[in-house]
Amino acid sequence: MTNPILLLRWIIRIAGIVALGMGLAFWGGSGSALLSAHQGLGSLVSIALLLMAVLGFSRGVAPGLLGLALVWSLVVPAIGVMQFRLLPGDLHWIIQVFHLLLGGGAIALTEIIAGRALKGQAVAA
Ligand code: HEM
Protein backbone atom coordinates (compact mmCIF):
# COMPACT_ATOMS: atom_id res chain seq x y z
CA MET A 1 0.00 0.00 0.00
CA THR A 2 2.08 2.93 -1.26
CA ASN A 3 -0.65 5.57 -1.27
CA PRO A 4 -0.19 7.53 2.01
CA ILE A 5 -3.88 8.49 2.06
CA LEU A 6 -4.93 4.82 2.10
CA LEU A 7 -2.29 4.00 4.70
CA LEU A 8 -3.40 6.82 7.02
CA ARG A 9 -7.04 5.89 6.52
CA TRP A 10 -6.40 2.33 7.64
CA ILE A 11 -4.28 3.43 10.60
CA ILE A 12 -7.13 5.66 11.78
CA ARG A 13 -9.80 3.03 11.12
CA ILE A 14 -8.01 0.40 13.19
CA ALA A 15 -6.59 2.63 15.96
CA GLY A 16 -9.81 4.68 16.12
CA ILE A 17 -12.15 1.71 16.45
CA VAL A 18 -9.93 0.07 19.09
CA ALA A 19 -9.66 3.39 21.03
CA LEU A 20 -13.43 3.78 20.79
CA GLY A 21 -14.00 0.24 22.06
CA MET A 22 -11.62 0.84 24.99
CA GLY A 23 -13.29 4.16 25.79
CA LEU A 24 -16.73 2.55 25.85
CA ALA A 25 -15.33 -0.15 28.17
CA PHE A 26 -13.99 2.59 30.52
CA TRP A 27 -17.41 4.16 30.44
CA GLY A 28 -18.90 0.81 31.42
CA GLY A 29 -16.51 0.71 34.40
CA SER A 30 -13.91 -1.79 33.14
CA GLY A 31 -10.53 -1.87 31.39
CA SER A 32 -8.99 1.11 33.20
CA ALA A 33 -5.58 -0.68 33.08
CA LEU A 34 -5.68 -0.02 29.33
CA LEU A 35 -5.88 3.76 29.73
CA SER A 36 -2.27 4.38 28.56
CA ALA A 37 -2.87 2.20 25.50
CA HIS A 38 -6.08 4.14 24.84
CA GLN A 39 -4.22 7.45 25.08
CA GLY A 40 -1.50 6.14 22.76
CA LEU A 41 -4.01 4.97 20.14
CA GLY A 42 -5.99 8.22 20.47
CA SER A 43 -2.79 10.22 19.96
CA LEU A 44 -1.94 8.08 16.93
CA VAL A 45 -5.36 8.90 15.47
CA SER A 46 -4.77 12.63 16.08
CA ILE A 47 -1.34 12.58 14.41
CA ALA A 48 -2.69 10.59 11.45
CA LEU A 49 -5.58 13.08 11.07
CA LEU A 50 -3.08 15.96 11.12
CA LEU A 51 -0.98 14.28 8.40
CA MET A 52 -4.11 13.50 6.38
CA ALA A 53 -5.10 17.19 6.52
CA VAL A 54 -1.61 18.26 5.37
CA LEU A 55 -1.69 15.79 2.46
CA GLY A 56 -5.20 16.97 1.53
CA PHE A 57 -3.89 20.44 0.58
CA SER A 58 -2.12 19.12 -2.53
CA ARG A 59 -5.06 16.88 -3.49
CA GLY A 60 -7.82 19.40 -4.07
CA VAL A 61 -9.65 19.03 -0.75
CA ALA A 62 -11.50 22.18 0.43
CA PRO A 63 -9.12 24.26 2.65
CA GLY A 64 -11.94 25.00 5.15
CA LEU A 65 -12.41 21.28 5.78
CA LEU A 66 -8.65 20.77 6.13
CA GLY A 67 -8.40 23.72 8.54
CA LEU A 68 -11.16 22.18 10.66
CA ALA A 69 -9.29 18.85 10.64
CA LEU A 70 -6.03 20.53 11.73
CA VAL A 71 -7.76 22.21 14.68
CA TRP A 72 -9.65 18.97 15.50
CA SER A 73 -6.41 16.96 15.55
CA LEU A 74 -5.07 19.31 18.25
CA VAL A 75 -8.27 19.53 20.31
CA VAL A 76 -8.75 15.72 20.63
CA PRO A 77 -5.51 15.08 22.59
CA ALA A 78 -5.76 18.45 24.43
CA ILE A 79 -9.17 17.50 25.86
CA GLY A 80 -7.97 13.90 26.38
CA VAL A 81 -5.06 14.86 28.66
CA MET A 82 -7.27 17.22 30.69
CA GLN A 83 -10.20 14.76 30.74
CA PHE A 84 -10.12 13.90 34.45
CA ARG A 85 -9.80 17.54 35.53
CA LEU A 86 -12.71 18.88 33.45
CA LEU A 87 -16.06 19.25 35.25
CA PRO A 88 -15.31 16.59 37.89
CA GLY A 89 -18.42 15.42 39.72
CA ASP A 90 -22.00 15.10 38.59
CA LEU A 91 -21.50 17.02 35.35
CA HIS A 92 -18.50 14.99 34.16
CA TRP A 93 -20.77 13.07 31.77
CA ILE A 94 -20.87 16.22 29.60
CA ILE A 95 -17.09 16.01 29.11
CA GLN A 96 -17.34 12.27 28.48
CA VAL A 97 -19.94 12.78 25.73
CA PHE A 98 -17.89 15.68 24.30
CA HIS A 99 -14.76 13.47 24.27
CA LEU A 100 -16.66 10.66 22.56
CA LEU A 101 -17.97 13.06 19.90
CA LEU A 102 -14.48 14.51 19.36
CA GLY A 103 -12.97 11.02 18.93
CA GLY A 104 -15.78 9.82 16.65
CA GLY A 105 -15.54 13.10 14.74
CA ALA A 106 -11.81 12.56 14.15
CA ILE A 107 -12.58 9.18 12.55
CA ALA A 108 -15.42 10.63 10.46
CA LEU A 109 -13.35 13.63 9.31
CA THR A 110 -10.60 11.28 8.15
CA GLU A 111 -13.03 9.26 6.10
CA ILE A 112 -14.44 12.40 4.45
CA ILE A 113 -10.99 13.88 3.68
CA ALA A 114 -9.63 10.54 2.43
CA GLY A 115 -12.61 10.10 0.09
CA ARG A 116 -12.20 13.60 -1.35
CA ALA A 117 -8.40 13.36 -1.59
CA LEU A 118 -8.60 10.05 -3.46
CA LYS A 119 -11.17 11.57 -5.85
CA GLY A 120 -8.87 14.59 -6.34
CA GLN A 121 -5.94 12.27 -7.10
CA ALA A 122 -7.98 10.31 -9.64
CA VAL A 123 -9.05 13.53 -11.45
CA ALA A 124 -5.45 14.80 -11.55
CA ALA A 125 -4.09 11.48 -12.90
C1 HEM B 1 -10.00 8.47 18.34
C2 HEM B 1 -9.71 9.04 19.47
C3 HEM B 1 -10.43 8.74 20.76
C4 HEM B 1 -11.65 8.12 20.99
C5 HEM B 1 -12.62 7.53 19.96
C6 HEM B 1 -11.87 8.12 22.42
C7 HEM B 1 -12.98 7.60 23.07
C8 HEM B 1 -13.18 7.57 24.42
C9 HEM B 1 -14.40 7.17 25.09
C10 HEM B 1 -15.69 6.72 24.39
C11 HEM B 1 -14.19 7.25 26.41
C12 HEM B 1 -15.21 6.91 27.53
C13 HEM B 1 -16.01 8.12 27.85
C14 HEM B 1 -15.18 9.15 28.56
O1 HEM B 1 -14.73 8.89 29.68
O2 HEM B 1 -14.98 10.24 27.97
C15 HEM B 1 -12.82 7.71 26.61
C16 HEM B 1 -12.21 7.91 27.83
C17 HEM B 1 -10.99 8.49 28.02
N1 HEM B 1 -10.12 8.93 27.03
FE1 HEM B 1 -10.45 8.80 25.05
N2 HEM B 1 -10.78 8.71 23.04
C18 HEM B 1 -9.89 9.11 22.06
C19 HEM B 1 -8.70 9.76 22.24
C20 HEM B 1 -8.13 10.05 23.45
C21 HEM B 1 -6.88 10.74 23.64
C22 HEM B 1 -6.00 11.27 22.52
C23 HEM B 1 -6.67 10.83 24.98
C24 HEM B 1 -5.53 11.44 25.74
C25 HEM B 1 -4.40 11.87 25.23
C26 HEM B 1 -7.78 10.19 25.65
C27 HEM B 1 -7.95 10.07 27.02
C28 HEM B 1 -9.03 9.51 27.65
C29 HEM B 1 -9.20 9.43 29.10
C30 HEM B 1 -8.22 9.94 30.15
C31 HEM B 1 -10.43 8.78 29.32
C32 HEM B 1 -11.09 8.40 30.67
C33 HEM B 1 -11.81 9.63 31.14
C34 HEM B 1 -12.89 9.45 32.19
O3 HEM B 1 -13.16 8.33 32.64
O4 HEM B 1 -13.45 10.50 32.52
N3 HEM B 1 -8.65 9.73 24.68
N4 HEM B 1 -12.24 7.90 25.39
PDB file of N, CA, C and O in Angstrom, residues 30 39 74 87 90 107:
ATOM      1  N   SER A  30     -14.976  -0.785  33.165  1.00  0.00           N
ATOM      2  CA  SER A  30     -13.905  -1.793  33.140  1.00  0.00           C
ATOM      3  C   SER A  30     -12.756  -1.344  32.234  1.00  0.00           C
ATOM      4  O   SER A  30     -12.877  -0.358  31.513  1.00  0.00           O
ATOM      5  N   GLN A  39      -4.771   6.123  25.358  1.00  0.00           N
ATOM      6  CA  GLN A  39      -4.222   7.450  25.081  1.00  0.00           C
ATOM      7  C   GLN A  39      -3.244   7.394  23.909  1.00  0.00           C
ATOM      8  O   GLN A  39      -3.218   8.297  23.071  1.00  0.00           O
ATOM      9  N   LEU A  74      -5.724  18.769  17.054  1.00  0.00           N
ATOM     10  CA  LEU A  74      -5.065  19.308  18.249  1.00  0.00           C
ATOM     11  C   LEU A  74      -6.001  19.272  19.461  1.00  0.00           C
ATOM     12  O   LEU A  74      -5.566  19.046  20.596  1.00  0.00           O
ATOM     13  N   LEU A  87     -14.735  19.452  34.627  1.00  0.00           N
ATOM     14  CA  LEU A  87     -16.056  19.249  35.246  1.00  0.00           C
ATOM     15  C   LEU A  87     -16.123  17.972  36.098  1.00  0.00           C
ATOM     16  O   LEU A  87     -16.992  17.121  35.860  1.00  0.00           O
ATOM     17  N   ASP A  90     -20.757  15.507  39.256  1.00  0.00           N
ATOM     18  CA  ASP A  90     -22.004  15.102  38.591  1.00  0.00           C
ATOM     19  C   ASP A  90     -22.075  15.469  37.106  1.00  0.00           C
ATOM     20  O   ASP A  90     -22.766  14.814  36.326  1.00  0.00           O
ATOM     21  N   ILE A 107     -12.494  10.323  13.472  1.00  0.00           N
ATOM     22  CA  ILE A 107     -12.576   9.178  12.553  1.00  0.00           C
ATOM     23  C   ILE A 107     -13.410   9.567  11.330  1.00  0.00           C
ATOM     24  O   ILE A 107     -13.027   9.307  10.176  1.00  0.00           O
TER      25      ILE A 107
END
